[in-house]
PDB file of C-alpha atoms in Angstrom:
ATOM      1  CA  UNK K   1     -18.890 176.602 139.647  1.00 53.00           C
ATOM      2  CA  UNK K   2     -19.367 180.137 140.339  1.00 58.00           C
ATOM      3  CA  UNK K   3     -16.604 182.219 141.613  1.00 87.00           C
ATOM      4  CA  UNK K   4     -18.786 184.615 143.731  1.00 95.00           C
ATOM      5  CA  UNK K   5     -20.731 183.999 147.270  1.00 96.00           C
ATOM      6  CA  UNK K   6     -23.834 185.937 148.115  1.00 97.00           C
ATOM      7  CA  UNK K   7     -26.658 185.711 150.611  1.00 98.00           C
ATOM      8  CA  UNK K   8     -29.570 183.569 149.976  1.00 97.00           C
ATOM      9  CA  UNK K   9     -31.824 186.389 150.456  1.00 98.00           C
ATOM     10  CA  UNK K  10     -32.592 189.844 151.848  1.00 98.00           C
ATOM     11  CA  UNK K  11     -35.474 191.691 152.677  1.00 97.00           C
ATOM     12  CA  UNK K  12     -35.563 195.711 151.858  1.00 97.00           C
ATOM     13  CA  UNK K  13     -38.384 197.909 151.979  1.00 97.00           C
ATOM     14  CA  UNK K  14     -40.220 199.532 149.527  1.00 97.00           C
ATOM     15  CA  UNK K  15     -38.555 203.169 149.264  1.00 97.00           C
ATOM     16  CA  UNK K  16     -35.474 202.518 151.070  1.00 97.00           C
ATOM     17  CA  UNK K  17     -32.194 201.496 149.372  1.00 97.00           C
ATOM     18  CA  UNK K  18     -31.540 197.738 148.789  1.00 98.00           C
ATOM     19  CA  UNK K  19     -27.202 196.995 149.479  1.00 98.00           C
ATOM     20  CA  UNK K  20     -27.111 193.354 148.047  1.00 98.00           C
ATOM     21  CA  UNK K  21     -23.301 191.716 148.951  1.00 98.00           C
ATOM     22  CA  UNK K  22     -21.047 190.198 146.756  1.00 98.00           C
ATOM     23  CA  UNK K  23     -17.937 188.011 147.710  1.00 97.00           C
ATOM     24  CA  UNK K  24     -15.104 187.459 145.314  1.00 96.00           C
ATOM     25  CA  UNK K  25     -12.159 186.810 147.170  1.00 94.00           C
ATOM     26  CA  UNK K  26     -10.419 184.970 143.844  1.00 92.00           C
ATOM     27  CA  UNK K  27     -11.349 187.575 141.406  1.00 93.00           C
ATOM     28  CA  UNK K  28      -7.969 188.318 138.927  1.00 88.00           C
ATOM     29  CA  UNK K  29      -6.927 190.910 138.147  1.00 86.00           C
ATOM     30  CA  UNK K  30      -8.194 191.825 134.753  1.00 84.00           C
ATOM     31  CA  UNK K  31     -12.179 189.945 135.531  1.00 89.00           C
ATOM     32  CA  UNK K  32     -15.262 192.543 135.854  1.00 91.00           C
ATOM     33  CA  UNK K  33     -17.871 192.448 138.371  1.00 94.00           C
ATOM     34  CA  UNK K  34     -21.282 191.570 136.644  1.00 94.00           C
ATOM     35  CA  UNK K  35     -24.648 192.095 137.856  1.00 97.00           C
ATOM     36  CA  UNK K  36     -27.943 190.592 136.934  1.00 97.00           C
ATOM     37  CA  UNK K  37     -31.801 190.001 137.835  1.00 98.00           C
ATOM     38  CA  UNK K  38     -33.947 187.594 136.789  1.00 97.00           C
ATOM     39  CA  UNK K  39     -37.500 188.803 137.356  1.00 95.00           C
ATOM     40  CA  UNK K  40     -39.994 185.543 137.820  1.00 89.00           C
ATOM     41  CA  UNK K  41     -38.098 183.489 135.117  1.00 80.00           C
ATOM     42  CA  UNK K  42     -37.859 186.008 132.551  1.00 93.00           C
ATOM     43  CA  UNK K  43     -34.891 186.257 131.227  1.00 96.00           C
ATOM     44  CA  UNK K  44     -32.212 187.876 133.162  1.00 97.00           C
ATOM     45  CA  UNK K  45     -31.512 191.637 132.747  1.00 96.00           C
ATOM     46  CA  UNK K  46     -27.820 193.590 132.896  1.00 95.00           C
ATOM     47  CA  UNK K  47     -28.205 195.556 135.826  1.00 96.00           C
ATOM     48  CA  UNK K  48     -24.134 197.233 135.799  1.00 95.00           C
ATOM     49  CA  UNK K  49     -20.366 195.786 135.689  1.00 93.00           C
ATOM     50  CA  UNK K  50     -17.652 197.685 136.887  1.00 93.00           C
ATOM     51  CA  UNK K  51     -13.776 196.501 136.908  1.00 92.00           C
ATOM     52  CA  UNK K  52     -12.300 198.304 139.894  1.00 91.00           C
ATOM     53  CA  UNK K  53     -13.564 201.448 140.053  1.00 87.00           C
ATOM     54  CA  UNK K  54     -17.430 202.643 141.641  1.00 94.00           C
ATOM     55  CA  UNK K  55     -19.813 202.707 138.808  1.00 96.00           C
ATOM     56  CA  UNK K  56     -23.387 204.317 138.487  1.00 97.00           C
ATOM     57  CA  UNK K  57     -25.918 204.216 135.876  1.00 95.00           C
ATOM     58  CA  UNK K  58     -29.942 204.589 135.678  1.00 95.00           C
ATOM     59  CA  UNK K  59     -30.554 201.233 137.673  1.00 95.00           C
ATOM     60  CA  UNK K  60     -28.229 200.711 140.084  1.00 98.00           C
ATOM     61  CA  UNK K  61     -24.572 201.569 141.791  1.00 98.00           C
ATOM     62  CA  UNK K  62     -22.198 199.221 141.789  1.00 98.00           C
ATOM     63  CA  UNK K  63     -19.299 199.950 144.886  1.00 98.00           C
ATOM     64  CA  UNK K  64     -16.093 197.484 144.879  1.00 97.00           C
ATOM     65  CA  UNK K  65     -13.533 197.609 147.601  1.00 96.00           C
ATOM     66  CA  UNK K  66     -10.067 198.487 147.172  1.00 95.00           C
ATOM     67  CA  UNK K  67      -8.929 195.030 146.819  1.00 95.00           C
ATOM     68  CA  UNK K  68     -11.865 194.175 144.702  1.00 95.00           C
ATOM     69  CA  UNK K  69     -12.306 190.926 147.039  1.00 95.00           C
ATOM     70  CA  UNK K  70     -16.136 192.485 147.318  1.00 97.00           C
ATOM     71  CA  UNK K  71     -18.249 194.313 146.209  1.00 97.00           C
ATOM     72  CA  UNK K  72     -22.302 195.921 146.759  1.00 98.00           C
ATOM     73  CA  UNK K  73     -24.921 196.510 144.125  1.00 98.00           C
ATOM     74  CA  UNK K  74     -27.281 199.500 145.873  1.00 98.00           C
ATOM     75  CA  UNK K  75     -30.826 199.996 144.394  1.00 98.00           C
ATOM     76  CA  UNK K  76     -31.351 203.183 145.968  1.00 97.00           C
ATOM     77  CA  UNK K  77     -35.045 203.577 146.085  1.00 96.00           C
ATOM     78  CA  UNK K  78     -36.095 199.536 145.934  1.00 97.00           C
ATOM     79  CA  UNK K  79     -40.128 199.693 144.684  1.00 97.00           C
ATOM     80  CA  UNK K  80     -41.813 196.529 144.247  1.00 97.00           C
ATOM     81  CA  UNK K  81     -40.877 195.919 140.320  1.00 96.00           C
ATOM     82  CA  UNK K  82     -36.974 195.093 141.896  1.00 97.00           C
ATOM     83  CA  UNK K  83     -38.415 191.656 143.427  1.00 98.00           C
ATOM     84  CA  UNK K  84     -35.862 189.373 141.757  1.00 98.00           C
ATOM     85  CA  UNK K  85     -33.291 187.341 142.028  1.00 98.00           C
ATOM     86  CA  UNK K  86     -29.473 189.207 141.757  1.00 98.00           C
ATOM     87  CA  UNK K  87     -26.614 187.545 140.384  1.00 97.00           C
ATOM     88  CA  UNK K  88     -23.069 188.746 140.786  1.00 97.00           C
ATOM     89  CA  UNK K  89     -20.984 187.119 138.163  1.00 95.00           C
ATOM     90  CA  UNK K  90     -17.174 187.508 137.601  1.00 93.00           C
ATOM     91  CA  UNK K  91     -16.120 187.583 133.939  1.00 89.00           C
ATOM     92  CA  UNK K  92     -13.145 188.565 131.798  1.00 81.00           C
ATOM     93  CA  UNK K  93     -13.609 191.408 128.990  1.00 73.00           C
ATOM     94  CA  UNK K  94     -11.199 189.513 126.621  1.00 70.00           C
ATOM     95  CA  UNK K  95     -11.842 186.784 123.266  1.00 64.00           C
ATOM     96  CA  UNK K  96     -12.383 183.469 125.174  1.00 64.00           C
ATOM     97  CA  UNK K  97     -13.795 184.546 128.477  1.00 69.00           C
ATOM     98  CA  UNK K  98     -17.604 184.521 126.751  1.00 75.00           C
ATOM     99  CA  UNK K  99     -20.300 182.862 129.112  1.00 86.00           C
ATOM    100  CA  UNK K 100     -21.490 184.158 132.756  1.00 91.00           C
ATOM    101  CA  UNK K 101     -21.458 181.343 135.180  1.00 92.00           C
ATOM    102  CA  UNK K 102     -24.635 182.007 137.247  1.00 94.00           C
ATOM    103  CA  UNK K 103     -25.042 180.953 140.724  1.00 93.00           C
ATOM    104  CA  UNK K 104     -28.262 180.929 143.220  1.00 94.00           C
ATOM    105  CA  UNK K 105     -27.986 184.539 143.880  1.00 96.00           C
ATOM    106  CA  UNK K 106     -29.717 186.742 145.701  1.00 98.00           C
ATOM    107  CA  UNK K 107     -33.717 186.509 145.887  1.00 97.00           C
ATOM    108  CA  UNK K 108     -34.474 190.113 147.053  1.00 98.00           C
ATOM    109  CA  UNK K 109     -37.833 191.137 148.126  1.00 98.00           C
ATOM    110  CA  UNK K 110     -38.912 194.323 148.500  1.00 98.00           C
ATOM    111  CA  UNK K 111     -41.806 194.824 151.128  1.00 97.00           C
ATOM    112  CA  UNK K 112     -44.645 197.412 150.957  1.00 95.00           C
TER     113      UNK K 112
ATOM    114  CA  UNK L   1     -34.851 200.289 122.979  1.00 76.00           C
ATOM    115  CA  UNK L   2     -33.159 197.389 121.152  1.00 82.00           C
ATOM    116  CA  UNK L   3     -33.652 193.899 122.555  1.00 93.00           C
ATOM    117  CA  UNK L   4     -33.354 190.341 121.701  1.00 97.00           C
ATOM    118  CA  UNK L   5     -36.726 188.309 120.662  1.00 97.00           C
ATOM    119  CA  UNK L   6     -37.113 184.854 121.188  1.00 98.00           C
ATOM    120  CA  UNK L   7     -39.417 182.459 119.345  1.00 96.00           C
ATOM    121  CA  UNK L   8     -41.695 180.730 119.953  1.00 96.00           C
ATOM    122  CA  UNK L   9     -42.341 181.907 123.617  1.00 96.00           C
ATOM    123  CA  UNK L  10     -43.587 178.289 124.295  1.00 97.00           C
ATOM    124  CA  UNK L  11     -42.897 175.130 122.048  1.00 97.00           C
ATOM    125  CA  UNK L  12     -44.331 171.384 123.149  1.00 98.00           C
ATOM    126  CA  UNK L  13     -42.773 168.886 121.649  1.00 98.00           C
ATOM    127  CA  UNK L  14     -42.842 164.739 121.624  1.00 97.00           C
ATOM    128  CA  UNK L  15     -39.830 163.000 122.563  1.00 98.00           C
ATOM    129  CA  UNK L  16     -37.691 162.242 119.907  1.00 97.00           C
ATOM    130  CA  UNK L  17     -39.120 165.339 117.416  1.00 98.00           C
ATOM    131  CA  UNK L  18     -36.397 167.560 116.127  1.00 98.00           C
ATOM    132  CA  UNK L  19     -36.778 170.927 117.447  1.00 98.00           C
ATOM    133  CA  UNK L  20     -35.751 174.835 116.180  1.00 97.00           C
ATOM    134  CA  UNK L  21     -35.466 177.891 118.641  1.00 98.00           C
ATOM    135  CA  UNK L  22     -34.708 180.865 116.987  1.00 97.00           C
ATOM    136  CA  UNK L  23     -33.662 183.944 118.019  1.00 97.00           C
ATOM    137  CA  UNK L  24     -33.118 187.791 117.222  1.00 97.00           C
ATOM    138  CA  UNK L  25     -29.898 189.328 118.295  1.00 95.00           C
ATOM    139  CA  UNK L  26     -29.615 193.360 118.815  1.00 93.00           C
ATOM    140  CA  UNK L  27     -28.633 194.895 115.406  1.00 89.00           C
ATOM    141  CA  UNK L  28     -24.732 194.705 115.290  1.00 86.00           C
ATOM    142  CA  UNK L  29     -24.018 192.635 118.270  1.00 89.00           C
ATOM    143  CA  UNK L  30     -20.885 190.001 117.757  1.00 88.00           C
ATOM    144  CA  UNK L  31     -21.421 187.915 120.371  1.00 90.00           C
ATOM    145  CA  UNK L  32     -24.249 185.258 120.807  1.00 93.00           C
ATOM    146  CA  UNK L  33     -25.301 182.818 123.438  1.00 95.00           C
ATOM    147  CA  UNK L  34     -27.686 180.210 124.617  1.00 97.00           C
ATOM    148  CA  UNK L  35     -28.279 179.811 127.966  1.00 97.00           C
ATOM    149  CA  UNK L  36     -31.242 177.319 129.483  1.00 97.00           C
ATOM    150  CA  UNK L  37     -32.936 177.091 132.756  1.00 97.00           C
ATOM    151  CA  UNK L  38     -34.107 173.607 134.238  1.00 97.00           C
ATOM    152  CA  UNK L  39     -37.261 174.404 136.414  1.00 95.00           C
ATOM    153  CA  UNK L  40     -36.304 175.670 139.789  1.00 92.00           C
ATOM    154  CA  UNK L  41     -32.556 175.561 138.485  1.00 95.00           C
ATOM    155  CA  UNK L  42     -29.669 177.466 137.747  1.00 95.00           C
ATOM    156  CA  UNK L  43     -29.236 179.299 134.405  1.00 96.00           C
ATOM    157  CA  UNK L  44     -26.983 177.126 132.823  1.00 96.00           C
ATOM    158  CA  UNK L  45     -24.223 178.263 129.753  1.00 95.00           C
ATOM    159  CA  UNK L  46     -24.908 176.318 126.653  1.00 97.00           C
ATOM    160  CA  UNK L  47     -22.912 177.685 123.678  1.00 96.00           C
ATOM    161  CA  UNK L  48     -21.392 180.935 122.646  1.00 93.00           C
ATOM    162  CA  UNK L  49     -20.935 181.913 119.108  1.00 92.00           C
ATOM    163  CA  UNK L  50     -18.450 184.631 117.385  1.00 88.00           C
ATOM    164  CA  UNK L  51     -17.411 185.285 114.369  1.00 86.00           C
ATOM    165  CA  UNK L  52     -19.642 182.559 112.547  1.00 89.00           C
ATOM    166  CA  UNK L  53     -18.306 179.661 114.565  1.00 92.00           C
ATOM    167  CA  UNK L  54     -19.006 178.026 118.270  1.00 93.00           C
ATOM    168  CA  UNK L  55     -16.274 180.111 120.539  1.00 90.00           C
ATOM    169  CA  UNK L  56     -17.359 178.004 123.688  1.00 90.00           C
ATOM    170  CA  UNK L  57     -19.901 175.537 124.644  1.00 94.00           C
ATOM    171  CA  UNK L  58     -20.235 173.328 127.490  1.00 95.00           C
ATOM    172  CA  UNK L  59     -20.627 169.784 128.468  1.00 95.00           C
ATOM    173  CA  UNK L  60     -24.092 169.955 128.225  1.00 96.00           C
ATOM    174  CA  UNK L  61     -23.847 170.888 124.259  1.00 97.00           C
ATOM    175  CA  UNK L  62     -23.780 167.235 122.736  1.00 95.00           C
ATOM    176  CA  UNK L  63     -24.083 166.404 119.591  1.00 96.00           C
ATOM    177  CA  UNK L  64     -27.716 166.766 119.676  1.00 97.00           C
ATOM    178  CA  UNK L  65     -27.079 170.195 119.927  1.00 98.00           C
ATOM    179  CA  UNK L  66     -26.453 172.415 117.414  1.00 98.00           C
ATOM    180  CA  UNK L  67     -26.618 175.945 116.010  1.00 97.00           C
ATOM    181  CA  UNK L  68     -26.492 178.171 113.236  1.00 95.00           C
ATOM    182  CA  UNK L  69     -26.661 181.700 112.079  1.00 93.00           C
ATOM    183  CA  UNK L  70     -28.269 181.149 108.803  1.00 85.00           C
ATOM    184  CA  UNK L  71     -28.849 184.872 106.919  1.00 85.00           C
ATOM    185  CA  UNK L  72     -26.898 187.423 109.344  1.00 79.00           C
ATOM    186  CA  UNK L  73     -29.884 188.562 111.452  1.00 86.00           C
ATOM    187  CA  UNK L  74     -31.242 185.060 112.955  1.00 94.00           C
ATOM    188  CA  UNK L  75     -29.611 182.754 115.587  1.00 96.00           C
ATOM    189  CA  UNK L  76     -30.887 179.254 115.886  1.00 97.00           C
ATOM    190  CA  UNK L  77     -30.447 176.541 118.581  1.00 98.00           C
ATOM    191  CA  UNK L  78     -31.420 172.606 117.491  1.00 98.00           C
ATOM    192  CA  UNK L  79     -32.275 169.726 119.177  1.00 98.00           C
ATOM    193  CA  UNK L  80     -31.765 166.703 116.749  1.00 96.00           C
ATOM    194  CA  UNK L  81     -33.714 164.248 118.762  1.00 95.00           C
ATOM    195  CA  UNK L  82     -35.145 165.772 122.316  1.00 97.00           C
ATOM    196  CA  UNK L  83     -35.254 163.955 125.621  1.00 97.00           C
ATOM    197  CA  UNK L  84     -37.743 164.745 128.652  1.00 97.00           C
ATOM    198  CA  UNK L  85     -34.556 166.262 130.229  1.00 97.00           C
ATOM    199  CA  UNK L  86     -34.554 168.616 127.514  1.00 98.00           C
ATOM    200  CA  UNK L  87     -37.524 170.354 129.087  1.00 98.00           C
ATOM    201  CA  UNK L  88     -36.436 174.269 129.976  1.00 98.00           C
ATOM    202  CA  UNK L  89     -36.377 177.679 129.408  1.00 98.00           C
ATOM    203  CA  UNK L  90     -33.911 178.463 126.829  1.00 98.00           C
ATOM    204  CA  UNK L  91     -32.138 182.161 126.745  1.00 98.00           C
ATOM    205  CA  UNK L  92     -30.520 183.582 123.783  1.00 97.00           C
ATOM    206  CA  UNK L  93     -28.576 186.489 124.446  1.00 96.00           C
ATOM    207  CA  UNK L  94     -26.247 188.570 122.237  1.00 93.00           C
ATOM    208  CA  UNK L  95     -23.360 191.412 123.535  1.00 88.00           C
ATOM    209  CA  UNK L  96     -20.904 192.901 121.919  1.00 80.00           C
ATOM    210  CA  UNK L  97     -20.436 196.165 119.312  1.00 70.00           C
ATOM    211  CA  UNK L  98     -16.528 195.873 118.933  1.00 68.00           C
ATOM    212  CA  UNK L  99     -13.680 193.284 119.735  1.00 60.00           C
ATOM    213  CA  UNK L 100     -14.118 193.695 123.545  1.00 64.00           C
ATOM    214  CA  UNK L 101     -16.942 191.468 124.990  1.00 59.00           C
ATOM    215  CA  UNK L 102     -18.829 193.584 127.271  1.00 76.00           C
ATOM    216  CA  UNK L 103     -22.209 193.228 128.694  1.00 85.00           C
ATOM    217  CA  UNK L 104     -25.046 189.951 127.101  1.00 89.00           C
ATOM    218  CA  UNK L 105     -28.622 191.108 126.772  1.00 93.00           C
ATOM    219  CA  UNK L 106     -30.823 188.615 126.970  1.00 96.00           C
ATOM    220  CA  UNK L 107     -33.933 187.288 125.611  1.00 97.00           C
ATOM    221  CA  UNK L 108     -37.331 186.774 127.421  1.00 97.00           C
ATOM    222  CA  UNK L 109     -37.026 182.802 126.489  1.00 97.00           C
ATOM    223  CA  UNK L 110     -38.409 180.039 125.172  1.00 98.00           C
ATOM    224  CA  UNK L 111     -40.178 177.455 127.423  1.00 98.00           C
ATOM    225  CA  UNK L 112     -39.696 173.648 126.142  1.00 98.00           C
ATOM    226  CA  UNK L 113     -41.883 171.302 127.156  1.00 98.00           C
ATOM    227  CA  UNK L 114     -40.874 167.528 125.840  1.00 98.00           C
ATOM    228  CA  UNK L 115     -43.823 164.987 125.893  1.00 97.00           C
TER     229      UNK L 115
END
């Protein structure tokens, strides 16, 4: 089962950043936060992980509280191509810890 | 940009027929998976591969199930002897440049429909 809660979905407009929640209140110590999409059943896509610190690339920020019980993926100018469904997904780095367990996610839609 | 490639995008198949998905990993990835997707269903883990041998599979990798990376650049998943339930989009996706296991890429899929 996955370790991770998160809405069912969210609404954001188009333009306007899109905060989708992530609860991992059992998260150890040495798992990373994952983030995916899955665009219409394509395949999913690596949006950003991060361990315990805030991480930003080209897609996406990823911010995880001190505690690293949650955490919030921020689009931060949502257009219509980020319809998807998010995944947050809590995985180990180390030999052994290899597959993502997805849940239902997040269906996000972004509205014109 | 690299990315994995998947084919055949879509493969029908009767009931019973053996069947091959094959797959392209990024250039000097370590790590490869199969994942599948049930219509209107979670993506489901399937089998993970390292090192030229299964690291991890789960329960729903039977012994109909196998796979194989034949000639270093190709990753295979078979179906010995396919059931209706079989029906899905199947991922491959491949991570990994050095010992640590970091981010899977995946693969656009390929949809089975059993007959």
């Amino acid at each position: 089962d996955a370790k991770t809660t998160q809405p069912t979905s969210m609404d954001c407009a188009e333009g306007r950043a899109a905060n989708l929640p992530c609860n991992h209140s059992t998260i150890s110590g040495n798992e990373y936060v994952y983030w995916y999409r899955q665009i219409h059943s394509q395949g999913p896509q690596y949006i950003i992980h991060g361990l315990k610190n805030n991480e930003t690339n080209e897609m996406a920020s990823l911010i995880i509280t001190e505690d690293r019980k949650s955490s919030t993926l921020i689009l931060p100018h949502a257009t219509l191509r980020d319809t998807a469904v998010y995944y947050c997904i809590v995985r180990g780095n180390w030999a052994g810890s290899y597959q993502l367990t997805f849940g239902k996610g997040t269906k996000l839609s972004v509205i014109p | 940009e690299p990315e994995v490639t998947q084919t055949p995008s879509h493969q029908v198949t009767q009931m019973g027929q053996e069947v091959i998905l094959r797959c392209v990993p990024i250039s000097n990835h370590l790590y490869f998976y199969w994942y599948r997707q049930i219509l209107g269903q979670k993506v489901e883990f399937l089998v993970s591969f390292y090192n030229n041998e299964i690291s991890e599979k789960s329960e729903i990798f039977d012994d109909q199930f196998s796979v194989e990376r034949p000639d270093g650049s190709n990753f295979t998943l078979k179906i010995r002897s396919t059931k209706l339930e079989d029906s899905a989009m199947y991922f491959c996706a491949s991570g990994g440049r050095n010992e640590i296991n970091t981010e899977a890429f995946f693969g656009q899929g390929t949809r089975l429909t059993v007959v």
